[in-house]
Amino acid sequence: MPTNWLPESINIIGKQVDSLFVLIFGISLVAFILVEFLLIFFLIKYKRTKQNQEGLAVHGNTKLEIIWTLVPALILVGLGIYSTQMTYDIQKASAADAYEIEVIGRKWSWEFKYPNGASTINKFMVPEGKDVVLKVTSVDVIHSLWIPDARLKQDAVPGRETVIPLGKLQGGKEYPVICAEYCGTAHTKMLATMTVGKEDEFNKFLADAKKASEEGPQAGEKLAMQSCLSCHSIDGSKSAGPSWKGLYGSEKKLTNGQMVKVDDEYIKESITNPGAKVPEGYSPMPPVAKFDEKQLKSITEYIKTLK
Amino acid sequence: MATAAVAGTVRPKSFWRDWVLTVDHKKIGIMYAVTGLFFLIFGGLAALAIRTQLAMPGAEVLKPDSFNQFFTMHGTIMIFLFVIPMLAGAFANYLVPIMVGAQDMAFPRMNALSYWLYLLGGIGLMISPLLGAMPDVGWTAYPPYSIESKGIGLDLWVTGVHILGLSSILGAINTIVTIFNMRAPGMTLNRMPLFVWAMLVTSFIQLFGVPALAGAVTTLLFDRHLGTVFYSVAAGGDPMLYQHLFWFYSHPAVYVMVIPAMGIVSEIIPVFSRKPIFGYHAIAYSSVTIGLLGFLVWAHHMFVAGMQVEAGIPFMVTSLIIAVPTAIKIFNWLSTLWKGSIQFTTPLLFSAFGFIFLFAIGGLSGLFLAAVPIDIHLHDTYFVVGHFHYVVFGGTMMAIIAGLFYWYPKATGRMYNEKLGIWTFWIYFFGTNLTFFPMFLAGYLGMQRRVYDYIHTPEMFLWNKLATAGSFIIGFATILVFYNILVSLWKGAKAEANPWGAQTLEWTVSSPPPEHNFHEIPVVTAYPYNFGVSGKDHKRFSDDDAVRV
Ligand code: HEM
Ligand SMILES: [Cu+2]
């Protein structure tokens, strides 16, 4: 049966799922038409009239009842066997030499980690034509990674690794990657995109991603997520520490009454020696992870992006 | 509501003694119904708020956090405060004793207690908006999110669910004992009205299922406040355990919402077709089968929750098989209409054209979700939202309204407005399809559920607009139901004892029935669907088949 009225899927599993969908759609359409046709037909044909004041006193018909029990049962058994086969195919689809990307869900972003140590946030690329497998987990609550164009999803469960066998992918667009399991305030906005890259494109992406994950604002963002953002907000809202929004370049009053301009120096000092200059209204920051120069610079660059 | 002047009643009782202290199953049933309909208003308003937010991409009717609170309240109210209490509380209470020829429930005081616990639990759930702390965890309240989620709202939610669960269990025990012990002479199991069969099965589901739910929410509460670690991964707990416990109750609970609805439909269709129900035994036993199988399908809510994908296969098989007893019922109802003399009253339209038509769509869409490979794509999307609303709204809700109109003359002694009722039906029918059908499309195309916006896919705009328009049409139809019910209390024509010419026992007494139902306990000599003429097949239901208990 043709499946081309469904949005195109970009992998083999997707095409199989669509074919099963169309099969079940066909079966239910027949059942649907049968039921609704008989319903409407009987309602009209046997409407109460002057001549038709009393129904026919039949209580049942054993033969008929056995038939309409067995026929759906057989159809469903067939459907069950076919779907079981496909379920095993999906399970097996993760080839042993597949290219593995680790996916980490957190409120409210997706992080993708590549074998070369690079990592990206809310955007990822997979190599075209290679078997790809996603290994999914979560650091806080349950999320669910859904790629509608691949017809696949798995929950991201803390403390557990789930597997999404994408198989070989084809396709030249950006594909939405969605969080499907409700996870709080910004569940709706927990979106990422996937692209499928040709070999050289993909290698360039990996190299760039590796560089960006070692220095620059993106690296900073990741470090901040791990160590800072439980106390600092990035949207201006108040929490244990001052918000980072619009922080860089602003003037802060300290507990000792002095004024200070927030610059690279001040940020570095606040992290490495938290007691030295505490802004008014806050208590000194607890010691956080030791960062090297490069990491400190990345965090500062990340703060700079939060206008 | 008029109180029938029964011989021996000396003076009118005060409202306090008449209602608040009552242990009469009929009054308790009516109290359940009034309370349930009252909660329906809030559940419905929450639904309209959600849909209004979703009418346009980028709308700011509700802030994200409020949106999350609203869909939580909507789902919780609809399931725990409206549909289940309406069926297992209002309809069961009013109808079961009188249908089996008893004077009251087996334990009338415990019955009153169930109602008051229901009200208490309902208040517990509904008070959080007043405290400004609505829960925001969805009606499923999955940990770890529900453990992290702050505020007293969720604690009230858990406490409320607990109290409601206790109420359900008491009600279930009462119904079961009433059915087994209080039947009038001659009311064998095989002469029981099908609604009574449905309530028997439903009550067993409640009895066995609710404890699992209670276990799930209690451990959740302990994790939140007593430092236990059932669901904390860091300490060796497992969030999936909650999902197993939760769905072990909540999947069968959808049958608590649907089997009594099927029972109502099975009462109404024969009466208005003037035909015996086709395949009485098949309908009764398929309810039992559904009840049993219902406990074996829970993990179809968890195909992508982190289990091995193949672990879903047994649950896929049971989920597909459970479609068989459902299909049997549909064929039986259709055959009951065949060669009938069908009168298009409001209850008949709501049952035959409402329930059967819409529930068929709900049931068939369930086949897609039962198949593991497709559910991997569709789980937690709007396809699911479409599916369960066709079941609970297109199915159950239609049957509830059918039942409300069908037994309205009995309970109030007045007739409702038939013309308005029929109009109401057609508006519902149109609105329901307009609201919920587009959700199938949105889901397949990539719209996840529980979202306040859908910016990532422009294809969703149209579907959401249609759904929102539909929901307001549904809202309007609901107002018509309330209007009809209220105005007919004063304006309705006086109802006779048996305006529909039905054969179940409640129609043999005055409308409304006297205080203890029957002045003399009836003796039952035949089963209650002996309609029709010129039958060749009368023999099939001879009393020799009757199972006696
Ligand atoms: C006017 C009628 C109704 C409309 C327009 C409506 C609409 C909605 C919408 C838009 C959602 C949110 C879906 C999501 O984001 O996941 C929802 C969820 C839900 N609805 Fe309804 N609904 C209606 C009636 C009912 C009824 C009668 C029930 C009875 C059981 C019901 C049960 C639920 C449940 C259980 C949820 C899930 C809540 C959750 O995700 O936590 N709804 N409904
Ligand atoms: Cu999420």
GROMACS .gro file of N, CA and C in nm, chain A residues 123-198:
model
  228
  123LYS      N    1   2.137   2.087   1.912
  123LYS     CA    2   2.163   2.083   1.769
  123LYS      C    3   2.255   1.966   1.749
  124PHE      N    4   2.223   1.880   1.658
  124PHE     CA    5   2.323   1.777   1.632
  124PHE      C    6   2.319   1.729   1.490
  125MET      N    7   2.430   1.667   1.452
  125MET     CA    8   2.439   1.619   1.316
  125MET      C    9   2.474   1.472   1.320
  126VAL      N   10   2.417   1.396   1.225
  126VAL     CA   11   2.455   1.255   1.215
  126VAL      C   12   2.515   1.233   1.077
  127PRO      N   13   2.609   1.139   1.069
  127PRO     CA   14   2.671   1.111   0.939
  127PRO      C   15   2.574   1.037   0.848
  128GLU      N   16   2.566   1.082   0.725
  128GLU     CA   17   2.473   1.021   0.630
  128GLU      C   18   2.517   0.879   0.595
  129GLY      N   19   2.418   0.791   0.584
  129GLY     CA   20   2.445   0.656   0.534
  129GLY      C   21   2.514   0.562   0.631
  130LYS      N   22   2.544   0.611   0.753
  130LYS     CA   23   2.606   0.521   0.851
  130LYS      C   24   2.501   0.481   0.953
  131ASP      N   25   2.517   0.360   1.008
  131ASP     CA   26   2.427   0.319   1.115
  131ASP      C   27   2.449   0.408   1.236
  132VAL      N   28   2.343   0.469   1.286
  132VAL     CA   29   2.359   0.558   1.400
  132VAL      C   30   2.271   0.510   1.515
  133VAL      N   31   2.328   0.514   1.634
  133VAL     CA   32   2.252   0.476   1.752
  133VAL      C   33   2.262   0.588   1.855
  134LEU      N   34   2.150   0.623   1.914
  134LEU     CA   35   2.153   0.723   2.022
  134LEU      C   36   2.141   0.651   2.155
  135LYS      N   37   2.228   0.690   2.250
  135LYS     CA   38   2.218   0.634   2.385
  135LYS      C   39   2.168   0.747   2.473
  136VAL      N   40   2.049   0.728   2.528
  136VAL     CA   41   1.980   0.841   2.589
  136VAL      C   42   1.972   0.827   2.740
  137THR      N   43   1.999   0.936   2.810
  137THR     CA   44   1.977   0.935   2.954
  137THR      C   45   1.938   1.075   3.000
  138SER      N   46   1.914   1.089   3.129
  138SER     CA   47   1.871   1.218   3.180
  138SER      C   48   1.942   1.246   3.312
  139VAL      N   49   1.962   1.373   3.341
  139VAL     CA   50   2.027   1.404   3.468
  139VAL      C   51   1.928   1.451   3.574
  140ASP      N   52   1.804   1.477   3.536
  140ASP     CA   53   1.711   1.523   3.639
  140ASP      C   54   1.581   1.443   3.638
  141VAL      N   55   1.482   1.488   3.561
  141VAL     CA   56   1.354   1.419   3.559
  141VAL      C   57   1.343   1.339   3.429
  142ILE      N   58   1.229   1.274   3.407
  142ILE     CA   59   1.214   1.197   3.285
  142ILE      C   60   1.182   1.290   3.168
  143HIS      N   61   1.257   1.275   3.062
  143HIS     CA   62   1.226   1.343   2.936
  143HIS      C   63   1.202   1.234   2.833
  144SER      N   64   1.175   1.273   2.710
  144SER     CA   65   1.161   1.171   2.607
  144SER      C   66   1.207   1.229   2.475
  145LEU      N   67   1.299   1.159   2.412
  145LEU     CA   68   1.355   1.211   2.287
  145LEU      C   69   1.276   1.156   2.169
  146TRP      N   70   1.216   1.247   2.095
  146TRP     CA   71   1.131   1.207   1.983
  146TRP      C   72   1.181   1.272   1.856
  147ILE      N   73   1.205   1.192   1.754
  147ILE     CA   74   1.238   1.245   1.622
  147ILE      C   75   1.125   1.202   1.528
  148PRO      N   76   1.023   1.287   1.509
  148PRO     CA   77   0.906   1.244   1.433
  148PRO      C   78   0.942   1.194   1.294
  149ASP      N   79   1.041   1.256   1.229
  149ASP     CA   80   1.073   1.214   1.093
  149ASP      C   81   1.139   1.077   1.088
  150ALA      N   82   1.187   1.029   1.202
  150ALA     CA   83   1.241   0.893   1.206
  150ALA      C   84   1.142   0.798   1.271
  151ARG      N   85   1.026   0.851   1.315
  151ARG     CA   86   0.921   0.772   1.381
  151ARG      C   87   0.974   0.699   1.505
  152LEU      N   88   1.066   0.759   1.575
  152LEU     CA   89   1.124   0.691   1.691
  152LEU      C   90   1.125   0.782   1.812
  153LYS      N   91   1.105   0.721   1.927
  153LYS     CA   92   1.126   0.794   2.052
  153LYS      C   93   1.162   0.697   2.163
  154GLN      N   94   1.229   0.747   2.266
  154GLN     CA   95   1.254   0.671   2.389
  154GLN      C   96   1.260   0.771   2.503
  155ASP      N   97   1.213   0.729   2.618
  155ASP     CA   98   1.224   0.817   2.734
  155ASP      C   99   1.370   0.830   2.775
  156ALA      N  100   1.402   0.950   2.825
  156ALA     CA  101   1.532   0.972   2.887
  156ALA      C  102   1.511   0.961   3.037
  157VAL      N  103   1.558   0.850   3.095
  157VAL     CA  104   1.527   0.822   3.235
  157VAL      C  105   1.654   0.838   3.317
  158PRO      N  106   1.649   0.912   3.427
  158PRO     CA  107   1.769   0.922   3.510
  158PRO      C  108   1.813   0.785   3.558
  159GLY      N  109   1.942   0.760   3.553
  159GLY     CA  110   1.995   0.634   3.604
  159GLY      C  111   1.976   0.516   3.513
  160ARG      N  112   1.936   0.539   3.388
  160ARG     CA  113   1.909   0.429   3.298
  160ARG      C  114   1.951   0.475   3.159
  161GLU      N  115   1.999   0.381   3.077
  161GLU     CA  116   2.035   0.421   2.942
  161GLU      C  117   1.939   0.357   2.844
  162THR      N  118   1.870   0.436   2.767
  162THR     CA  119   1.782   0.379   2.666
  162THR      C  120   1.846   0.400   2.529
  163VAL      N  121   1.805   0.316   2.435
  163VAL     CA  122   1.872   0.313   2.305
  163VAL      C  123   1.774   0.348   2.194
  164ILE      N  124   1.813   0.437   2.106
  164ILE     CA  125   1.732   0.465   1.988
  164ILE      C  126   1.811   0.425   1.864
  165PRO      N  127   1.771   0.318   1.797
  165PRO     CA  128   1.843   0.276   1.677
  165PRO      C  129   1.794   0.352   1.555
  166LEU      N  130   1.865   0.458   1.520
  166LEU     CA  131   1.818   0.538   1.407
  166LEU      C  132   1.840   0.468   1.274
  167GLY      N  133   1.940   0.379   1.271
  167GLY     CA  134   1.974   0.315   1.144
  167GLY      C  135   2.045   0.412   1.052
  168LYS      N  136   2.042   0.381   0.923
  168LYS     CA  137   2.107   0.470   0.826
  168LYS      C  138   2.012   0.580   0.787
  169LEU      N  139   2.063   0.704   0.790
  169LEU     CA  140   1.974   0.817   0.763
  169LEU      C  141   2.006   0.882   0.630
  170GLN      N  142   1.903   0.937   0.573
  170GLN     CA  143   1.911   1.007   0.446
  170GLN      C  144   1.839   1.138   0.467
  171GLY      N  145   1.876   1.241   0.397
  171GLY     CA  146   1.789   1.358   0.405
  171GLY      C  147   1.865   1.486   0.424
  172GLY      N  148   1.814   1.591   0.364
  172GLY     CA  149   1.891   1.714   0.360
  172GLY      C  150   1.834   1.830   0.438
  173LYS      N  151   1.734   1.805   0.521
  173LYS     CA  152   1.674   1.919   0.591
  173LYS      C  153   1.715   1.920   0.737
  174GLU      N  154   1.665   2.018   0.809
  174GLU     CA  155   1.678   2.017   0.954
  174GLU      C  156   1.556   1.947   1.009
  175TYR      N  157   1.575   1.852   1.097
  175TYR     CA  158   1.460   1.779   1.150
  175TYR      C  159   1.438   1.813   1.296
  176PRO      N  160   1.312   1.832   1.335
  176PRO     CA  161   1.286   1.865   1.474
  176PRO      C  162   1.313   1.746   1.566
  177VAL      N  163   1.367   1.776   1.682
  177VAL     CA  164   1.388   1.677   1.788
  177VAL      C  165   1.315   1.732   1.909
  178ILE      N  166   1.226   1.651   1.964
  178ILE     CA  167   1.126   1.704   2.056
  178ILE      C  168   1.133   1.632   2.188
  179CYS      N  169   1.103   1.702   2.297
  179CYS     CA  170   1.084   1.632   2.424
  179CYS      C  171   0.937   1.597   2.436
  180ALA      N  172   0.909   1.467   2.444
  180ALA     CA  173   0.769   1.425   2.444
  180ALA      C  174   0.717   1.393   2.583
  181GLU      N  175   0.804   1.381   2.682
  181GLU     CA  176   0.753   1.350   2.816
  181GLU      C  177   0.753   1.478   2.897
  182TYR      N  178   0.637   1.507   2.952
  182TYR     CA  179   0.620   1.631   3.028
  182TYR      C  180   0.725   1.643   3.138
  183CYS      N  181   0.795   1.757   3.141
  183CYS     CA  182   0.907   1.769   3.235
  183CYS      C  183   0.910   1.904   3.304
  184GLY      N  184   0.796   1.974   3.309
  184GLY     CA  185   0.794   2.098   3.385
  184GLY      C  186   0.780   2.222   3.299
  185THR      N  187   0.810   2.336   3.361
  185THR     CA  188   0.781   2.468   3.302
  185THR      C  189   0.806   2.478   3.152
  186ALA      N  190   0.931   2.450   3.111
  186ALA     CA  191   0.966   2.479   2.972
  186ALA      C  192   0.965   2.353   2.885
  187HIS      N  193   0.889   2.252   2.925
  187HIS     CA  194   0.876   2.131   2.845
  187HIS      C  195   0.852   2.163   2.698
  188THR      N  196   0.761   2.258   2.674
  188THR     CA  197   0.728   2.297   2.538
  188THR      C  198   0.849   2.342   2.457
  189LYS      N  199   0.941   2.409   2.524
  189LYS     CA  200   1.054   2.470   2.452
  189LYS      C  201   1.175   2.379   2.448
  190MET      N  202   1.157   2.257   2.494
  190MET     CA  203   1.272   2.167   2.497
  190MET      C  204   1.286   2.102   2.360
  191LEU      N  205   1.341   2.180   2.268
  191LEU     CA  206   1.346   2.138   2.129
  191LEU      C  207   1.489   2.141   2.079
  192ALA      N  208   1.518   2.053   1.988
  192ALA     CA  209   1.650   2.056   1.925
  192ALA      C  210   1.631   2.029   1.776
  193THR      N  211   1.739   2.035   1.702
  193THR     CA  212   1.727   2.000   1.561
  193THR      C  213   1.837   1.901   1.524
  194MET      N  214   1.804   1.820   1.426
  194MET     CA  215   1.900   1.722   1.377
  194MET      C  216   1.922   1.747   1.229
  195THR      N  217   2.048   1.739   1.186
  195THR     CA  218   2.074   1.743   1.043
  195THR      C  219   2.152   1.618   1.007
  196VAL      N  220   2.142   1.580   0.881
  196VAL     CA  221   2.216   1.464   0.833
  196VAL      C  222   2.326   1.517   0.741
  197GLY      N  223   2.452   1.492   0.777
  197GLY     CA  224   2.561   1.552   0.701
  197GLY      C  225   2.637   1.452   0.616
  198LYS      N  226   2.681   1.497   0.497
  198LYS     CA  227   2.771   1.415   0.414
  198LYS      C  228   2.905   1.407   0.486
   0.00000   0.00000   0.00000
